[in-house]
PDB file of C-alpha atoms in Angstrom:
ATOM      1  CA  UNK A   1      68.893  48.146  34.475  1.00 43.00           C
ATOM      2  CA  UNK A   2      66.136  50.700  34.770  1.00 38.00           C
ATOM      3  CA  UNK A   3      66.558  54.394  34.364  1.00 37.00           C
ATOM      4  CA  UNK A   4      65.700  54.772  38.053  1.00 35.00           C
ATOM      5  CA  UNK A   5      68.696  52.685  39.050  1.00 32.00           C
ATOM      6  CA  UNK A   6      71.004  54.054  36.388  1.00 32.00           C
ATOM      7  CA  UNK A   7      70.176  57.666  35.481  1.00 33.00           C
ATOM      8  CA  UNK A   8      71.683  58.842  32.239  1.00 35.00           C
ATOM      9  CA  UNK A   9      74.977  60.709  32.574  1.00 31.00           C
ATOM     10  CA  UNK A  10      75.979  63.726  30.590  1.00 33.00           C
ATOM     11  CA  UNK A  11      77.771  62.566  27.439  1.00 31.00           C
ATOM     12  CA  UNK A  12      80.711  64.791  28.243  1.00 27.00           C
ATOM     13  CA  UNK A  13      81.170  63.103  31.614  1.00 29.00           C
ATOM     14  CA  UNK A  14      81.183  59.683  30.008  1.00 28.00           C
ATOM     15  CA  UNK A  15      83.739  60.853  27.469  1.00 26.00           C
ATOM     16  CA  UNK A  16      86.069  62.063  30.200  1.00 25.00           C
ATOM     17  CA  UNK A  17      85.905  58.708  31.958  1.00 30.00           C
ATOM     18  CA  UNK A  18      88.194  56.861  29.589  1.00 33.00           C
ATOM     19  CA  UNK A  19      87.311  53.274  28.844  1.00 34.00           C
ATOM     20  CA  UNK A  20      90.991  52.428  28.977  1.00 35.00           C
ATOM     21  CA  UNK A  21      91.036  53.471  32.636  1.00 36.00           C
ATOM     22  CA  UNK A  22      88.512  50.767  33.391  1.00 40.00           C
ATOM     23  CA  UNK A  23      89.934  48.052  31.201  1.00 38.00           C
ATOM     24  CA  UNK A  24      93.613  48.592  30.517  1.00 36.00           C
ATOM     25  CA  UNK A  25      94.904  50.093  33.743  1.00 34.00           C
ATOM     26  CA  UNK A  26      93.464  47.547  36.204  1.00 34.00           C
ATOM     27  CA  UNK A  27      96.268  45.168  35.252  1.00 34.00           C
ATOM     28  CA  UNK A  28      98.747  47.458  37.011  1.00 28.00           C
ATOM     29  CA  UNK A  29      96.355  49.125  39.448  1.00 29.00           C
ATOM     30  CA  UNK A  30      97.288  49.661  43.111  1.00 28.00           C
ATOM     31  CA  UNK A  31      95.641  46.812  45.021  1.00 27.00           C
ATOM     32  CA  UNK A  32      94.851  49.219  47.859  1.00 28.00           C
ATOM     33  CA  UNK A  33      92.275  50.731  45.505  1.00 34.00           C
ATOM     34  CA  UNK A  34      91.088  47.598  43.716  1.00 33.00           C
ATOM     35  CA  UNK A  35      91.134  43.846  43.820  1.00 36.00           C
ATOM     36  CA  UNK A  36      91.518  43.041  40.160  1.00 35.00           C
ATOM     37  CA  UNK A  37      91.462  39.335  39.490  1.00 39.00           C
ATOM     38  CA  UNK A  38      90.350  39.044  35.899  1.00 44.00           C
ATOM     39  CA  UNK A  39      92.172  36.946  33.337  1.00 48.00           C
ATOM     40  CA  UNK A  40      93.642  38.961  30.474  1.00 46.00           C
ATOM     41  CA  UNK A  41      93.586  37.089  27.167  1.00 48.00           C
ATOM     42  CA  UNK A  42      94.296  37.764  23.529  1.00 51.00           C
ATOM     43  CA  UNK A  43      91.182  38.885  21.680  1.00 56.00           C
ATOM     44  CA  UNK A  44      88.595  36.414  22.932  1.00 62.00           C
ATOM     45  CA  UNK A  45      85.346  37.568  21.332  1.00 67.00           C
ATOM     46  CA  UNK A  46      83.400  34.323  21.340  1.00 75.00           C
ATOM     47  CA  UNK A  47      82.713  31.759  24.060  1.00 83.00           C
ATOM     48  CA  UNK A  48      84.075  28.901  21.972  1.00 77.00           C
ATOM     49  CA  UNK A  49      87.443  30.668  21.948  1.00 76.00           C
ATOM     50  CA  UNK A  50      87.695  29.763  25.644  1.00 79.00           C
ATOM     51  CA  UNK A  51      86.835  26.103  25.219  1.00 80.00           C
ATOM     52  CA  UNK A  52      84.329  23.720  23.700  1.00 81.00           C
ATOM     53  CA  UNK A  53      82.479  23.344  27.012  1.00 87.00           C
ATOM     54  CA  UNK A  54      81.576  27.040  27.118  1.00 88.00           C
ATOM     55  CA  UNK A  55      78.205  27.799  25.531  1.00 87.00           C
ATOM     56  CA  UNK A  56      77.316  31.231  24.210  1.00 84.00           C
ATOM     57  CA  UNK A  57      74.183  32.499  25.936  1.00 86.00           C
ATOM     58  CA  UNK A  58      74.165  36.045  24.559  1.00 84.00           C
ATOM     59  CA  UNK A  59      76.534  38.073  22.431  1.00 82.00           C
ATOM     60  CA  UNK A  60      76.353  41.641  21.211  1.00 81.00           C
ATOM     61  CA  UNK A  61      78.479  44.622  20.326  1.00 79.00           C
ATOM     62  CA  UNK A  62      78.178  48.167  21.667  1.00 81.00           C
ATOM     63  CA  UNK A  63      79.955  51.206  20.236  1.00 77.00           C
ATOM     64  CA  UNK A  64      82.825  50.630  22.714  1.00 82.00           C
ATOM     65  CA  UNK A  65      82.710  46.938  23.665  1.00 86.00           C
ATOM     66  CA  UNK A  66      82.346  43.371  22.491  1.00 84.00           C
ATOM     67  CA  UNK A  67      80.125  41.596  25.054  1.00 89.00           C
ATOM     68  CA  UNK A  68      79.480  37.888  25.636  1.00 88.00           C
ATOM     69  CA  UNK A  69      77.698  35.939  28.337  1.00 91.00           C
ATOM     70  CA  UNK A  70      79.020  32.379  28.421  1.00 90.00           C
ATOM     71  CA  UNK A  71      77.807  29.319  30.294  1.00 91.00           C
ATOM     72  CA  UNK A  72      79.570  26.179  31.493  1.00 92.00           C
ATOM     73  CA  UNK A  73      77.252  23.822  33.320  1.00 92.00           C
ATOM     74  CA  UNK A  74      75.366  25.938  35.835  1.00 91.00           C
ATOM     75  CA  UNK A  75      77.995  28.695  35.920  1.00 94.00           C
ATOM     76  CA  UNK A  76      77.899  31.940  33.930  1.00 94.00           C
ATOM     77  CA  UNK A  77      80.794  34.126  32.791  1.00 93.00           C
ATOM     78  CA  UNK A  78      81.255  37.617  31.384  1.00 93.00           C
ATOM     79  CA  UNK A  79      83.564  37.856  28.385  1.00 90.00           C
ATOM     80  CA  UNK A  80      84.252  41.408  27.240  1.00 88.00           C
ATOM     81  CA  UNK A  81      86.711  43.443  25.256  1.00 84.00           C
ATOM     82  CA  UNK A  82      87.046  47.213  24.987  1.00 82.00           C
ATOM     83  CA  UNK A  83      87.570  48.440  21.445  1.00 78.00           C
ATOM     84  CA  UNK A  84      89.674  51.400  22.578  1.00 72.00           C
ATOM     85  CA  UNK A  85      92.577  49.331  23.974  1.00 67.00           C
ATOM     86  CA  UNK A  86      94.861  46.545  22.816  1.00 64.00           C
ATOM     87  CA  UNK A  87      95.019  44.831  26.206  1.00 63.00           C
ATOM     88  CA  UNK A  88      92.867  41.896  25.113  1.00 66.00           C
ATOM     89  CA  UNK A  89      89.711  40.455  26.640  1.00 79.00           C
ATOM     90  CA  UNK A  90      88.552  39.889  30.196  1.00 85.00           C
ATOM     91  CA  UNK A  91      86.867  36.705  31.382  1.00 89.00           C
ATOM     92  CA  UNK A  92      85.295  36.668  34.853  1.00 92.00           C
ATOM     93  CA  UNK A  93      82.452  34.835  36.645  1.00 94.00           C
ATOM     94  CA  UNK A  94      78.974  36.336  36.313  1.00 95.00           C
ATOM     95  CA  UNK A  95      75.827  36.087  38.402  1.00 94.00           C
ATOM     96  CA  UNK A  96      72.398  35.562  36.911  1.00 93.00           C
ATOM     97  CA  UNK A  97      70.226  38.272  38.457  1.00 92.00           C
ATOM     98  CA  UNK A  98      67.072  37.703  36.434  1.00 77.00           C
ATOM     99  CA  UNK A  99      66.452  34.623  34.319  1.00 72.00           C
ATOM    100  CA  UNK A 100      67.332  35.380  30.720  1.00 66.00           C
ATOM    101  CA  UNK A 101      67.312  39.114  31.378  1.00 84.00           C
ATOM    102  CA  UNK A 102      70.260  40.349  33.448  1.00 91.00           C
ATOM    103  CA  UNK A 103      73.760  39.303  34.508  1.00 95.00           C
ATOM    104  CA  UNK A 104      76.342  40.879  36.808  1.00 96.00           C
ATOM    105  CA  UNK A 105      80.116  40.360  36.859  1.00 95.00           C
ATOM    106  CA  UNK A 106      82.356  41.922  39.509  1.00 94.00           C
ATOM    107  CA  UNK A 107      86.040  42.724  39.080  1.00 90.00           C
ATOM    108  CA  UNK A 108      87.189  44.394  42.267  1.00 89.00           C
ATOM    109  CA  UNK A 109      85.411  47.728  42.513  1.00 92.00           C
ATOM    110  CA  UNK A 110      84.233  47.560  38.888  1.00 92.00           C
ATOM    111  CA  UNK A 111      80.911  45.864  38.098  1.00 94.00           C
ATOM    112  CA  UNK A 112      79.554  44.944  34.672  1.00 95.00           C
ATOM    113  CA  UNK A 113      75.791  44.615  34.192  1.00 95.00           C
ATOM    114  CA  UNK A 114      74.538  42.936  31.024  1.00 94.00           C
ATOM    115  CA  UNK A 115      70.812  43.436  30.455  1.00 91.00           C
ATOM    116  CA  UNK A 116      69.041  41.596  27.657  1.00 84.00           C
ATOM    117  CA  UNK A 117      66.229  43.630  26.157  1.00 71.00           C
ATOM    118  CA  UNK A 118      64.619  40.826  24.183  1.00 58.00           C
ATOM    119  CA  UNK A 119      64.967  37.047  24.452  1.00 46.00           C
ATOM    120  CA  UNK A 120      65.330  34.690  21.532  1.00 46.00           C
ATOM    121  CA  UNK A 121      65.750  30.905  21.180  1.00 43.00           C
ATOM    122  CA  UNK A 122      69.168  29.700  22.321  1.00 42.00           C
ATOM    123  CA  UNK A 123      70.056  28.641  18.777  1.00 32.00           C
ATOM    124  CA  UNK A 124      70.202  32.263  17.704  1.00 38.00           C
ATOM    125  CA  UNK A 125      71.180  34.429  20.709  1.00 42.00           C
ATOM    126  CA  UNK A 126      69.695  37.870  20.378  1.00 41.00           C
ATOM    127  CA  UNK A 127      72.178  40.708  20.240  1.00 49.00           C
ATOM    128  CA  UNK A 128      69.840  43.390  21.588  1.00 71.00           C
ATOM    129  CA  UNK A 129      71.270  44.262  24.975  1.00 83.00           C
ATOM    130  CA  UNK A 130      72.697  46.929  27.246  1.00 88.00           C
ATOM    131  CA  UNK A 131      76.067  47.053  28.988  1.00 91.00           C
ATOM    132  CA  UNK A 132      76.337  49.165  32.140  1.00 93.00           C
ATOM    133  CA  UNK A 133      79.606  49.669  34.026  1.00 94.00           C
ATOM    134  CA  UNK A 134      79.804  50.827  37.632  1.00 94.00           C
ATOM    135  CA  UNK A 135      82.873  51.812  39.628  1.00 93.00           C
ATOM    136  CA  UNK A 136      82.545  51.912  43.424  1.00 94.00           C
ATOM    137  CA  UNK A 137      78.779  51.709  42.958  1.00 92.00           C
ATOM    138  CA  UNK A 138      78.632  54.715  40.633  1.00 93.00           C
ATOM    139  CA  UNK A 139      77.611  54.374  37.006  1.00 92.00           C
ATOM    140  CA  UNK A 140      80.338  55.462  34.610  1.00 91.00           C
ATOM    141  CA  UNK A 141      79.007  54.127  31.309  1.00 89.00           C
ATOM    142  CA  UNK A 142      75.941  52.574  29.726  1.00 87.00           C
ATOM    143  CA  UNK A 143      75.690  51.564  26.064  1.00 85.00           C
ATOM    144  CA  UNK A 144      73.111  49.782  23.962  1.00 80.00           C
ATOM    145  CA  UNK A 145      73.960  47.138  21.412  1.00 78.00           C
ATOM    146  CA  UNK A 146      74.587  48.008  17.783  1.00 69.00           C
ATOM    147  CA  UNK A 147      72.172  45.624  16.107  1.00 51.00           C
ATOM    148  CA  UNK A 148      72.496  46.718  12.508  1.00 45.00           C
ATOM    149  CA  UNK A 149      76.050  45.357  12.284  1.00 50.00           C
ATOM    150  CA  UNK A 150      75.107  41.812  13.286  1.00 56.00           C
ATOM    151  CA  UNK A 151      74.593  38.843  10.983  1.00 64.00           C
ATOM    152  CA  UNK A 152      74.680  35.106  11.552  1.00 62.00           C
ATOM    153  CA  UNK A 153      75.978  32.286   9.387  1.00 69.00           C
ATOM    154  CA  UNK A 154      73.003  30.658   7.678  1.00 64.00           C
ATOM    155  CA  UNK A 155      74.753  28.351   5.214  1.00 58.00           C
ATOM    156  CA  UNK A 156      76.843  26.356   4.536  1.00 58.00           C
ATOM    157  CA  UNK A 157      77.673  24.400   7.714  1.00 64.00           C
ATOM    158  CA  UNK A 158      80.570  26.752   8.470  1.00 77.00           C
ATOM    159  CA  UNK A 159      82.562  29.605   6.952  1.00 83.00           C
ATOM    160  CA  UNK A 160      86.329  29.963   6.872  1.00 88.00           C
ATOM    161  CA  UNK A 161      87.798  33.335   7.799  1.00 92.00           C
ATOM    162  CA  UNK A 162      90.607  34.483   5.475  1.00 92.00           C
ATOM    163  CA  UNK A 163      93.102  37.306   5.849  1.00 92.00           C
ATOM    164  CA  UNK A 164      92.180  38.479   2.328  1.00 91.00           C
ATOM    165  CA  UNK A 165      88.984  38.179   0.207  1.00 90.00           C
ATOM    166  CA  UNK A 166      90.299  35.137  -1.609  1.00 87.00           C
ATOM    167  CA  UNK A 167      89.747  31.407  -1.071  1.00 87.00           C
ATOM    168  CA  UNK A 168      93.484  30.835  -1.498  1.00 89.00           C
ATOM    169  CA  UNK A 169      94.369  33.351   1.233  1.00 92.00           C
ATOM    170  CA  UNK A 170      95.576  32.260   4.663  1.00 93.00           C
ATOM    171  CA  UNK A 171      92.851  30.899   6.943  1.00 93.00           C
ATOM    172  CA  UNK A 172      92.449  32.687  10.280  1.00 91.00           C
ATOM    173  CA  UNK A 173      89.630  30.626  11.771  1.00 89.00           C
ATOM    174  CA  UNK A 174      86.279  28.936  11.179  1.00 87.00           C
ATOM    175  CA  UNK A 175      82.799  30.172  12.094  1.00 84.00           C
ATOM    176  CA  UNK A 176      80.168  27.451  12.686  1.00 81.00           C
ATOM    177  CA  UNK A 177      76.652  27.721  11.298  1.00 74.00           C
ATOM    178  CA  UNK A 178      74.197  29.774  13.409  1.00 71.00           C
ATOM    179  CA  UNK A 179      77.093  31.761  14.876  1.00 76.00           C
ATOM    180  CA  UNK A 180      77.002  35.549  14.909  1.00 75.00           C
ATOM    181  CA  UNK A 181      79.465  37.753  13.063  1.00 78.00           C
ATOM    182  CA  UNK A 182      80.004  41.501  13.203  1.00 78.00           C
ATOM    183  CA  UNK A 183      80.619  43.340   9.961  1.00 79.00           C
ATOM    184  CA  UNK A 184      83.452  45.842   9.617  1.00 80.00           C
ATOM    185  CA  UNK A 185      83.961  48.905   7.409  1.00 77.00           C
ATOM    186  CA  UNK A 186      80.305  49.621   6.698  1.00 71.00           C
ATOM    187  CA  UNK A 187      79.282  52.479   4.442  1.00 66.00           C
ATOM    188  CA  UNK A 188      77.461  55.545   5.880  1.00 60.00           C
ATOM    189  CA  UNK A 189      74.120  53.788   5.345  1.00 57.00           C
ATOM    190  CA  UNK A 190      75.257  50.782   7.401  1.00 62.00           C
ATOM    191  CA  UNK A 191      75.666  48.438   4.428  1.00 68.00           C
ATOM    192  CA  UNK A 192      78.646  46.078   4.036  1.00 72.00           C
ATOM    193  CA  UNK A 193      81.300  46.841   1.456  1.00 80.00           C
ATOM    194  CA  UNK A 194      81.178  43.695  -0.663  1.00 83.00           C
ATOM    195  CA  UNK A 195      84.386  42.704  -2.440  1.00 87.00           C
ATOM    196  CA  UNK A 196      84.471  40.646  -5.630  1.00 84.00           C
ATOM    197  CA  UNK A 197      86.452  37.404  -5.514  1.00 81.00           C
ATOM    198  CA  UNK A 198      87.231  34.625  -7.959  1.00 78.00           C
ATOM    199  CA  UNK A 199      84.467  32.800  -9.856  1.00 75.00           C
ATOM    200  CA  UNK A 200      81.838  35.357  -8.903  1.00 76.00           C
ATOM    201  CA  UNK A 201      82.336  34.918  -5.164  1.00 81.00           C
ATOM    202  CA  UNK A 202      81.505  37.846  -2.876  1.00 86.00           C
ATOM    203  CA  UNK A 203      83.325  38.670   0.367  1.00 89.00           C
ATOM    204  CA  UNK A 204      82.740  40.918   3.376  1.00 86.00           C
ATOM    205  CA  UNK A 205      85.069  42.004   6.142  1.00 88.00           C
ATOM    206  CA  UNK A 206      84.229  41.120   9.758  1.00 86.00           C
ATOM    207  CA  UNK A 207      85.577  42.278  13.127  1.00 82.00           C
ATOM    208  CA  UNK A 208      84.091  39.607  15.391  1.00 78.00           C
ATOM    209  CA  UNK A 209      84.660  36.790  16.347  1.00 81.00           C
ATOM    210  CA  UNK A 210      87.721  37.096  14.094  1.00 86.00           C
ATOM    211  CA  UNK A 211      89.194  39.958  12.094  1.00 87.00           C
ATOM    212  CA  UNK A 212      89.283  38.980   8.440  1.00 91.00           C
ATOM    213  CA  UNK A 213      87.095  38.184   5.441  1.00 92.00           C
ATOM    214  CA  UNK A 214      84.323  35.622   4.990  1.00 89.00           C
ATOM    215  CA  UNK A 215      82.441  34.440   1.945  1.00 84.00           C
ATOM    216  CA  UNK A 216      79.293  36.551   1.672  1.00 80.00           C
ATOM    217  CA  UNK A 217      77.913  34.249  -1.009  1.00 71.00           C
ATOM    218  CA  UNK A 218      77.353  34.822  -4.702  1.00 63.00           C
ATOM    219  CA  UNK A 219      75.034  36.890  -6.851  1.00 60.00           C
ATOM    220  CA  UNK A 220      72.193  34.397  -6.275  1.00 61.00           C
ATOM    221  CA  UNK A 221      72.351  33.637  -2.541  1.00 63.00           C
ATOM    222  CA  UNK A 222      73.971  35.028   0.609  1.00 70.00           C
ATOM    223  CA  UNK A 223      75.604  32.854   3.268  1.00 71.00           C
ATOM    224  CA  UNK A 224      74.464  35.272   5.984  1.00 73.00           C
ATOM    225  CA  UNK A 225      71.204  36.472   7.481  1.00 66.00           C
ATOM    226  CA  UNK A 226      70.397  39.296   9.891  1.00 61.00           C
ATOM    227  CA  UNK A 227      70.242  38.713  13.647  1.00 57.00           C
ATOM    228  CA  UNK A 228      67.070  40.751  13.958  1.00 48.00           C
TER     229      UNK A 228
END
């Protein structure tokens, strides 16, 4: 979206328009005001959480949202989750407005616009993007992606997510190679807080696509690389 179409709002106005009003309340909203048809799920933050046939086109994180554009065949979908609620994720059809650049998903009187600022090869979807939300045609929020928190799995072929920084801890999920992860609990300089494991292993905490710990690598080599 251009600034002409979406002029910047005063930060105070955006703050007053609670994200939970847009995401959490639609489930019980009066249908005379809205036609909410989205599917509420439990913490879907990656397209492969939906099914193996859904391909991740773009994925990024903003200060308030996890954002994914998924593809199945010739159809596109918006997968998003607000960080300020515990409702879960929403998964709705999306329209491709501009090839590789912009997508729109409508949920009643709420519209989500996902604009991609830079394109990258499909193997490593770029996480530089902008999410804009409109209600009744009026912009209520726009946020840019938070790129410095994004890494992708470089090696080995996959990484197991554990509930503690320990290879013997319970496994939460698996992240395939070339998949993006979002780090959690960064220090004020934006660096990960690395935890020491057994046999010299190093671990970092992630918040997306799962919440848990993954093997960062060892003192000689990291398993992760930056998305940038």
